Tab-separated table of C-alpha atoms in Angstrom:
chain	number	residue	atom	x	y	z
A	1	UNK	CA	-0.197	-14.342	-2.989
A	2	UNK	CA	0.303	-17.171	-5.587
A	3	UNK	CA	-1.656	-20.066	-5.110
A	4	UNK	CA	-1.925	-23.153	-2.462
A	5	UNK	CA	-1.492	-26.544	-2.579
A	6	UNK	CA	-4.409	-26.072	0.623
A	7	UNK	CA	-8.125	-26.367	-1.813
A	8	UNK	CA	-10.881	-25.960	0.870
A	9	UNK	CA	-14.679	-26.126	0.551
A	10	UNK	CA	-15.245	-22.714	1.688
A	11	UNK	CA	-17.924	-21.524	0.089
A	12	UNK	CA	-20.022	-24.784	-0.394
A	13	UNK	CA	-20.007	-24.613	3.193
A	14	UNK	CA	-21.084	-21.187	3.669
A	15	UNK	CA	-23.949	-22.116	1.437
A	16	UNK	CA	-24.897	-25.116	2.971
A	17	UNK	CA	-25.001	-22.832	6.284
A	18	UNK	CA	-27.945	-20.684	4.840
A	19	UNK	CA	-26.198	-18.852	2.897
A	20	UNK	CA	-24.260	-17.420	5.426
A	21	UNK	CA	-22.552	-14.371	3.843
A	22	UNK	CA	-18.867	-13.394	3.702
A	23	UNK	CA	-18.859	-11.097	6.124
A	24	UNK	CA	-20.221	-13.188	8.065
A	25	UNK	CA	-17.791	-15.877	8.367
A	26	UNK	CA	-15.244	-13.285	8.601
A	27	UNK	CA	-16.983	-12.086	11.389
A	28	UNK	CA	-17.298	-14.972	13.292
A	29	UNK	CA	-13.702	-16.467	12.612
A	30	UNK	CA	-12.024	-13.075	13.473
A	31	UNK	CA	-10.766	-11.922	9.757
A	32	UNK	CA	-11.699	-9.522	7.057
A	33	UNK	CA	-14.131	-10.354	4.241
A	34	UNK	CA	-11.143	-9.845	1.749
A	35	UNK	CA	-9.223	-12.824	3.637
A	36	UNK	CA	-12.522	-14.834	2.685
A	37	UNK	CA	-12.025	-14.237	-0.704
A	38	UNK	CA	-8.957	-15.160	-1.015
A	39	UNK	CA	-9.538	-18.290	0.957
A	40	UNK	CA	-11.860	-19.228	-1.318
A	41	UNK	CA	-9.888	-18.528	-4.516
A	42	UNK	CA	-7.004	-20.413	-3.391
A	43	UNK	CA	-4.933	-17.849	-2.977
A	44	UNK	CA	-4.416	-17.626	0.503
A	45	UNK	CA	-3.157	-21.076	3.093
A	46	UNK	CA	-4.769	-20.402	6.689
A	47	UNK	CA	-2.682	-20.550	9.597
A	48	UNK	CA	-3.913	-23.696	11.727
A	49	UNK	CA	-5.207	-21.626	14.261
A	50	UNK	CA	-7.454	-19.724	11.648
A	51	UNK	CA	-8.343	-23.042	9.954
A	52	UNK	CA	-9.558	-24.692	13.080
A	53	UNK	CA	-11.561	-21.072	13.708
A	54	UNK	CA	-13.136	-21.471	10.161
A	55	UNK	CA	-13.659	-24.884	10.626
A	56	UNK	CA	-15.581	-23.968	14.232
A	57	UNK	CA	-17.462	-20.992	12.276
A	58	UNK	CA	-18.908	-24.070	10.781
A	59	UNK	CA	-19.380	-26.527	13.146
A	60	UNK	CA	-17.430	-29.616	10.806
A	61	UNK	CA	-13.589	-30.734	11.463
A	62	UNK	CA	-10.329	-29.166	10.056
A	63	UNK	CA	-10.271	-31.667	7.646
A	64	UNK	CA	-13.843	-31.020	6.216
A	65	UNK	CA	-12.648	-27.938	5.497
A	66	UNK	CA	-9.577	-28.013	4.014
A	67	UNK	CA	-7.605	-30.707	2.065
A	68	UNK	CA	-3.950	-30.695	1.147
A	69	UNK	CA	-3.000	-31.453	-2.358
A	70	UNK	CA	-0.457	-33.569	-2.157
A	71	UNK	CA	1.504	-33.182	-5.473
A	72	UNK	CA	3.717	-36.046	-6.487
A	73	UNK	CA	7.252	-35.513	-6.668
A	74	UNK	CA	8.688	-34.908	-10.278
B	1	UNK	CA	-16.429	1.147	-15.438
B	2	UNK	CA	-17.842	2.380	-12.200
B	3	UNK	CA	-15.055	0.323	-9.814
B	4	UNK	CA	-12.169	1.667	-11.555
B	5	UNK	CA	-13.982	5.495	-11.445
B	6	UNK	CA	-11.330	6.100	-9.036
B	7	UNK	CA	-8.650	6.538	-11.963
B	8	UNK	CA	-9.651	9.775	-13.017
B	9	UNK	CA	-8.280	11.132	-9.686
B	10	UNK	CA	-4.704	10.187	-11.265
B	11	UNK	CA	-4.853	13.216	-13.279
B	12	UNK	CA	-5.153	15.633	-10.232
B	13	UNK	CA	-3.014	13.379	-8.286
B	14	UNK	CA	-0.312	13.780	-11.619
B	15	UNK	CA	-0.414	17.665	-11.474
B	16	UNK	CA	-0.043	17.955	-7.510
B	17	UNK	CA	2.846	15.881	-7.826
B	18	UNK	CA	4.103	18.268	-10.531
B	19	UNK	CA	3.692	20.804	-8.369
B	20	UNK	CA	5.338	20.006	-6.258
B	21	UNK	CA	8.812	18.781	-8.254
B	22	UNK	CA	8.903	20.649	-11.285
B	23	UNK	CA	7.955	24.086	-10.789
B	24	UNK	CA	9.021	27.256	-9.137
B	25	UNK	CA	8.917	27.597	-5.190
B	26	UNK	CA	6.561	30.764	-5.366
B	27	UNK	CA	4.258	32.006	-8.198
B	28	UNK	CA	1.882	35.284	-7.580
B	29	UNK	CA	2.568	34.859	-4.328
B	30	UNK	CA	1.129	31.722	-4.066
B	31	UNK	CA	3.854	28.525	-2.296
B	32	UNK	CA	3.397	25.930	-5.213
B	33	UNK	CA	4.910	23.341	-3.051
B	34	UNK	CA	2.465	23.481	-0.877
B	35	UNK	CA	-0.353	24.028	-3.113
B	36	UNK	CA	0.808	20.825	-5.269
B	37	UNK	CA	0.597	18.921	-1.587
B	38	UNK	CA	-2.980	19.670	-0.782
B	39	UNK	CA	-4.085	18.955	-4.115
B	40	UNK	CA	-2.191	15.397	-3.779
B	41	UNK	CA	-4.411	15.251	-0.324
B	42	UNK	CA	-7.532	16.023	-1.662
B	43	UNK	CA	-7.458	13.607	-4.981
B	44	UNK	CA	-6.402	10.618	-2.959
B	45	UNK	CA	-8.823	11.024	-0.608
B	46	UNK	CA	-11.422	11.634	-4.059
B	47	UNK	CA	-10.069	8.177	-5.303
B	48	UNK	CA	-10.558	6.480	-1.896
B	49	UNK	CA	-13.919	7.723	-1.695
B	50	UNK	CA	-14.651	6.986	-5.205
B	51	UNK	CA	-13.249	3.302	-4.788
B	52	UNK	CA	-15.251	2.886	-1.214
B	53	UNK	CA	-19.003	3.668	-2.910
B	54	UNK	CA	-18.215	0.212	-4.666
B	55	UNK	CA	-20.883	-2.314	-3.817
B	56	UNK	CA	-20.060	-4.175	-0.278
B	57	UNK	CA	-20.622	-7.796	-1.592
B	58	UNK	CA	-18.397	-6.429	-4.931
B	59	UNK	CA	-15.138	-9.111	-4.862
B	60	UNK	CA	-13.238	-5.955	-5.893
B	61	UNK	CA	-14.078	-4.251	-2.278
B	62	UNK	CA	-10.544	-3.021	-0.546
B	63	UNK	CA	-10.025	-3.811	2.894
B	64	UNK	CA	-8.797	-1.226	5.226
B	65	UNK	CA	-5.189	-2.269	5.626
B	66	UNK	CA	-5.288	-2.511	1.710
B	67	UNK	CA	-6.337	1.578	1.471
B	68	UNK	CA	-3.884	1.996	4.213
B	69	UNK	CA	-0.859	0.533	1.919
B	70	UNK	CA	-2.209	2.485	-1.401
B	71	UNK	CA	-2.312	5.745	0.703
B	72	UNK	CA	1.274	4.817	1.647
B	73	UNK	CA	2.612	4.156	-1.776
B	74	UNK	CA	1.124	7.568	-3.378
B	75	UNK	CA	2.835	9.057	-0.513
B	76	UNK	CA	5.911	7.581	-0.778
B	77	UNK	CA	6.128	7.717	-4.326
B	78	UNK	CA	5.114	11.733	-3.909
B	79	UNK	CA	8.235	12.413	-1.373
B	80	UNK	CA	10.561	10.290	-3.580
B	81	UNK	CA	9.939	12.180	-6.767
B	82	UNK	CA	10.069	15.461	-4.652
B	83	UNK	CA	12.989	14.689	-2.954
B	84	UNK	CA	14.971	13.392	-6.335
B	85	UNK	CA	13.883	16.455	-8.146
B	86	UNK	CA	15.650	19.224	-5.698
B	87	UNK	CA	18.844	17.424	-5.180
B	88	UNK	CA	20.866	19.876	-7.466
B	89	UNK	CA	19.180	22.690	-5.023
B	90	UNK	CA	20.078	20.600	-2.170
B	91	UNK	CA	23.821	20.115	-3.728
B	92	UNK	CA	23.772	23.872	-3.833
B	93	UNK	CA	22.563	25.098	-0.711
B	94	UNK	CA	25.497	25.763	2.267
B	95	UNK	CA	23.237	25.023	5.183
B	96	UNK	CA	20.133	23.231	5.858
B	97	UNK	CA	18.235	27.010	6.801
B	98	UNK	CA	18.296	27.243	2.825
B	99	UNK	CA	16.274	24.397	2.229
B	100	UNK	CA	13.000	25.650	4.333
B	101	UNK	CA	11.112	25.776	1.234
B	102	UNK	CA	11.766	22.046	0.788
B	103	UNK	CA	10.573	21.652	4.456
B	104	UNK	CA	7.361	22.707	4.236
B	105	UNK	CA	6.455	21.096	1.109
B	106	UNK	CA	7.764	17.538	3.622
B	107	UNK	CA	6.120	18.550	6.685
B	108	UNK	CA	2.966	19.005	5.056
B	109	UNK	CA	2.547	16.164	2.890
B	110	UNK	CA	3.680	13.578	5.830
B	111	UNK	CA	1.105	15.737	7.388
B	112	UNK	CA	-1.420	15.022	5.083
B	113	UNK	CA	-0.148	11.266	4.666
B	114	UNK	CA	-0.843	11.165	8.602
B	115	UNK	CA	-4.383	13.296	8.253
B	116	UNK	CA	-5.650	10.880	5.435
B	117	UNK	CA	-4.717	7.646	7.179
B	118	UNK	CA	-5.983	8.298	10.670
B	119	UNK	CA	-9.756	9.589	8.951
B	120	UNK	CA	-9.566	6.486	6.829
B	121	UNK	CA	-9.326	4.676	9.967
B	122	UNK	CA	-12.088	6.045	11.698
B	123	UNK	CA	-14.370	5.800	8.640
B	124	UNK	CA	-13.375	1.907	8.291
B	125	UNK	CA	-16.657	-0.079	8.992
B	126	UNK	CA	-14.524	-2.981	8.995
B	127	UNK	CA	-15.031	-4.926	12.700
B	128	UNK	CA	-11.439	-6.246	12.193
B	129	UNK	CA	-8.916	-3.629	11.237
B	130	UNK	CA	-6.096	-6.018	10.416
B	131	UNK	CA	-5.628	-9.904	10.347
B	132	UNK	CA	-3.248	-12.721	9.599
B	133	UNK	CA	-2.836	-12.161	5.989
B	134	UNK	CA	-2.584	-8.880	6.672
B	135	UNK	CA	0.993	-9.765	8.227
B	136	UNK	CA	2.029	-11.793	5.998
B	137	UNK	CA	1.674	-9.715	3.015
B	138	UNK	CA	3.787	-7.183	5.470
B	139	UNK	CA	6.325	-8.938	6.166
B	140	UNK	CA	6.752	-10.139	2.761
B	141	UNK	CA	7.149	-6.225	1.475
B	142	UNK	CA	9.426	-5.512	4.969
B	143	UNK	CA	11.844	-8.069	3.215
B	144	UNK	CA	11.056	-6.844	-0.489
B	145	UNK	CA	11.961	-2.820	1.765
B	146	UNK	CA	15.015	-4.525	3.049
B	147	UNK	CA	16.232	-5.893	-0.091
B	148	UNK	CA	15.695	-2.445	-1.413
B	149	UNK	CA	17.556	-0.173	1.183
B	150	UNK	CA	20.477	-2.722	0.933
B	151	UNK	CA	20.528	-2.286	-2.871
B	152	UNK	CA	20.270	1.296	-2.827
B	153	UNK	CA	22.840	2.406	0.143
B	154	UNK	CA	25.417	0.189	-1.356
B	155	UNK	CA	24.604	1.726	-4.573
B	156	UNK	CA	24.817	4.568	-2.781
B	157	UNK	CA	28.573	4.070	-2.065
B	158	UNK	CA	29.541	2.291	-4.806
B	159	UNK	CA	29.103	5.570	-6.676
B	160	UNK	CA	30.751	7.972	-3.751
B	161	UNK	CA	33.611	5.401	-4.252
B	162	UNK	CA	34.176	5.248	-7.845
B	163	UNK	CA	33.085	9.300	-8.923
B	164	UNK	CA	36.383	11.024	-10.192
B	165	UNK	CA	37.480	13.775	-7.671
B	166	UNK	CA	35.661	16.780	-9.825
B	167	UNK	CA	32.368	14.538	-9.584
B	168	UNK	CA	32.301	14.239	-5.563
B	169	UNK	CA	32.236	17.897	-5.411
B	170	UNK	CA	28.535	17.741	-5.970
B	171	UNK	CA	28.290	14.981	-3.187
B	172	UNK	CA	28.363	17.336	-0.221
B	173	UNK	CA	27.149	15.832	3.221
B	174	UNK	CA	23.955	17.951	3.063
B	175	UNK	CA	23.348	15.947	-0.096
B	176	UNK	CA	24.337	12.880	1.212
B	177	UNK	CA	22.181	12.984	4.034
B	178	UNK	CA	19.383	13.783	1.994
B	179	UNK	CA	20.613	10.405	-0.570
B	180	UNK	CA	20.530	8.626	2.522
B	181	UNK	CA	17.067	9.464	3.714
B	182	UNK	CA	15.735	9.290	-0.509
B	183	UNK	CA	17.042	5.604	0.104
B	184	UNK	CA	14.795	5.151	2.967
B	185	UNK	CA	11.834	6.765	1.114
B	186	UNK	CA	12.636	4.608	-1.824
B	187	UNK	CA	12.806	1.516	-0.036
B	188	UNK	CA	9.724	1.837	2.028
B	189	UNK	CA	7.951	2.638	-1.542
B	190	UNK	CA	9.070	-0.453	-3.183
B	191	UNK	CA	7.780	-2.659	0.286
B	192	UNK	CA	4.419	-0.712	-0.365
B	193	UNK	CA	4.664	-1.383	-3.986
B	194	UNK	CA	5.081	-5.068	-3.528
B	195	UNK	CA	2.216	-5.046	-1.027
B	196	UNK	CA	-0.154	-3.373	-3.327
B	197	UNK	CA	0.727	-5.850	-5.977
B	198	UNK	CA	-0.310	-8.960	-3.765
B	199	UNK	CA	-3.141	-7.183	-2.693
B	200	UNK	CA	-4.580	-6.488	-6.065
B	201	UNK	CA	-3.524	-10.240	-7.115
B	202	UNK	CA	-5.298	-11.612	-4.199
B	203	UNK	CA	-8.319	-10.138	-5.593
B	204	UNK	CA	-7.664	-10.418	-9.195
């Protein structure tokens, strides 16, 4: 998939949980570690169920998470 | 080097295929079709070994529904070149009985294709077999598969309308039939193509 206009903090957050691994947070918000990935290279927008699950993996809000780019219009 | 090991199965993979299309039904006895296949079988499920020893944590890892769609596209790909290769036999033959050969060599690749996928399954260590993205990268190749079917059966009679009288000779319904399911085969390859594509980009 191309890229988002959706950045997230993804994997500061997974550090500033321990270190908590990929599969990890894949485990816990119901997805596969390759979804991860890609949710951390931009190259994959969440549903809103899955961003309020990987926002719950981590205890913060939605918004904590992820932030919409909003892109001026041309 | 080691994560893209898996390519030397291509070369096995190559001469299965050519087996299977190019060569004569029987030689020493031996059912080439058949034989080409099996060795199809066996190197994809080399390369998907080979491509599985890669380190868990590796970025490259493939998920389960991604080996699924690669296993799918060889397969595909496999039937598709068989199939396009024996349609002057097919144009030839009176009756579908004379086409058994061409059977076998079917029945036992989609046999394989079904072997492969369901032991790939059961081997996944993955807790979650398929997920959101997952579906959306599916339905994005079911449209890319529907775009293709629509392009390739009107194709299809495009060319049954315009062909000179002589020409449609070679067009008999066994043949036709067999088009029509080549369309199908072709247009569930390019959906599995298009999949594989986002799949690799995701995790370029």
């Amino acid at each position: 998939m191309t890229g988002t206009p959706v950045s997230n903090q993804i994997r500061r957050l997974r550090f500033d949980n321990g270190e908590m691994t990929q599969q990890t947070l894949a485990d816990q918000a119901g997805i596969t570690r390759q979804t991860v990935i890609a949710l951390e290279a931009g190259k994959y927008a969440p549903s809103l169920e899955l961003a309020f699950r990987l926002a719950h993996a981590f205890g913060v809000g939605v918004e904590d998470v992820f932030q919409w780019q909003i892109q001026s219009p041309t | 080097m080691e994560r893209l090991s898996w390519m030397w199965m291509l070369l096995p993979f190559l001469v299965g295929v050519l087996l299977m299309t190019t060569t004569p039904n029987r030689w020493i006895g031996a059912d080439l079709g058949v034989l080409g296949s099996s060795i199809t079988l066996v190197s994809v499920w080399i390369a998907l070994w080979l491509a599985s020893r890669q380190r868990e944590e590796s970025p490259s890892s493939v998920s389960l529904a991604e080996k699924e769609n690669w296993v799918a596209l060889f397969y595909t790909g496999a039937l598709a070149l068989f199939i396009a290769s024996e349609l002057d036999v097919i144009a030839q033959a009176s009756s579908v009985y004379q086409l058994a050969g061409m059977g076998k060599v079917i029945v036992a690749t989609l046999i394989g294709w079904i072997v492969l996928s369901s032991v790939i399954r059961q081997r996944s260590s993955q807790r979650v077999k398929h997920d959101e993205r997952d579906g959306e990268l599916q339905r994005r190749a079911d449209t890319v598969s529907h775009t293709a079917i629509c392009v390739t059966v009107i194709g299809l009679a495009v060319t049954l309308g315009f062909s000179p009288a002589n020409r449609l000779a070679w067009f008999t319904p066994l043949l036709i039939a067999h088009l029509l399911m080549l369309a199908l085969i072709v247009a569930s390859f390019t959906g599995h193509a298009s999949a594989a594509w986002a799949y690799w980009n995701d995790r370029r």
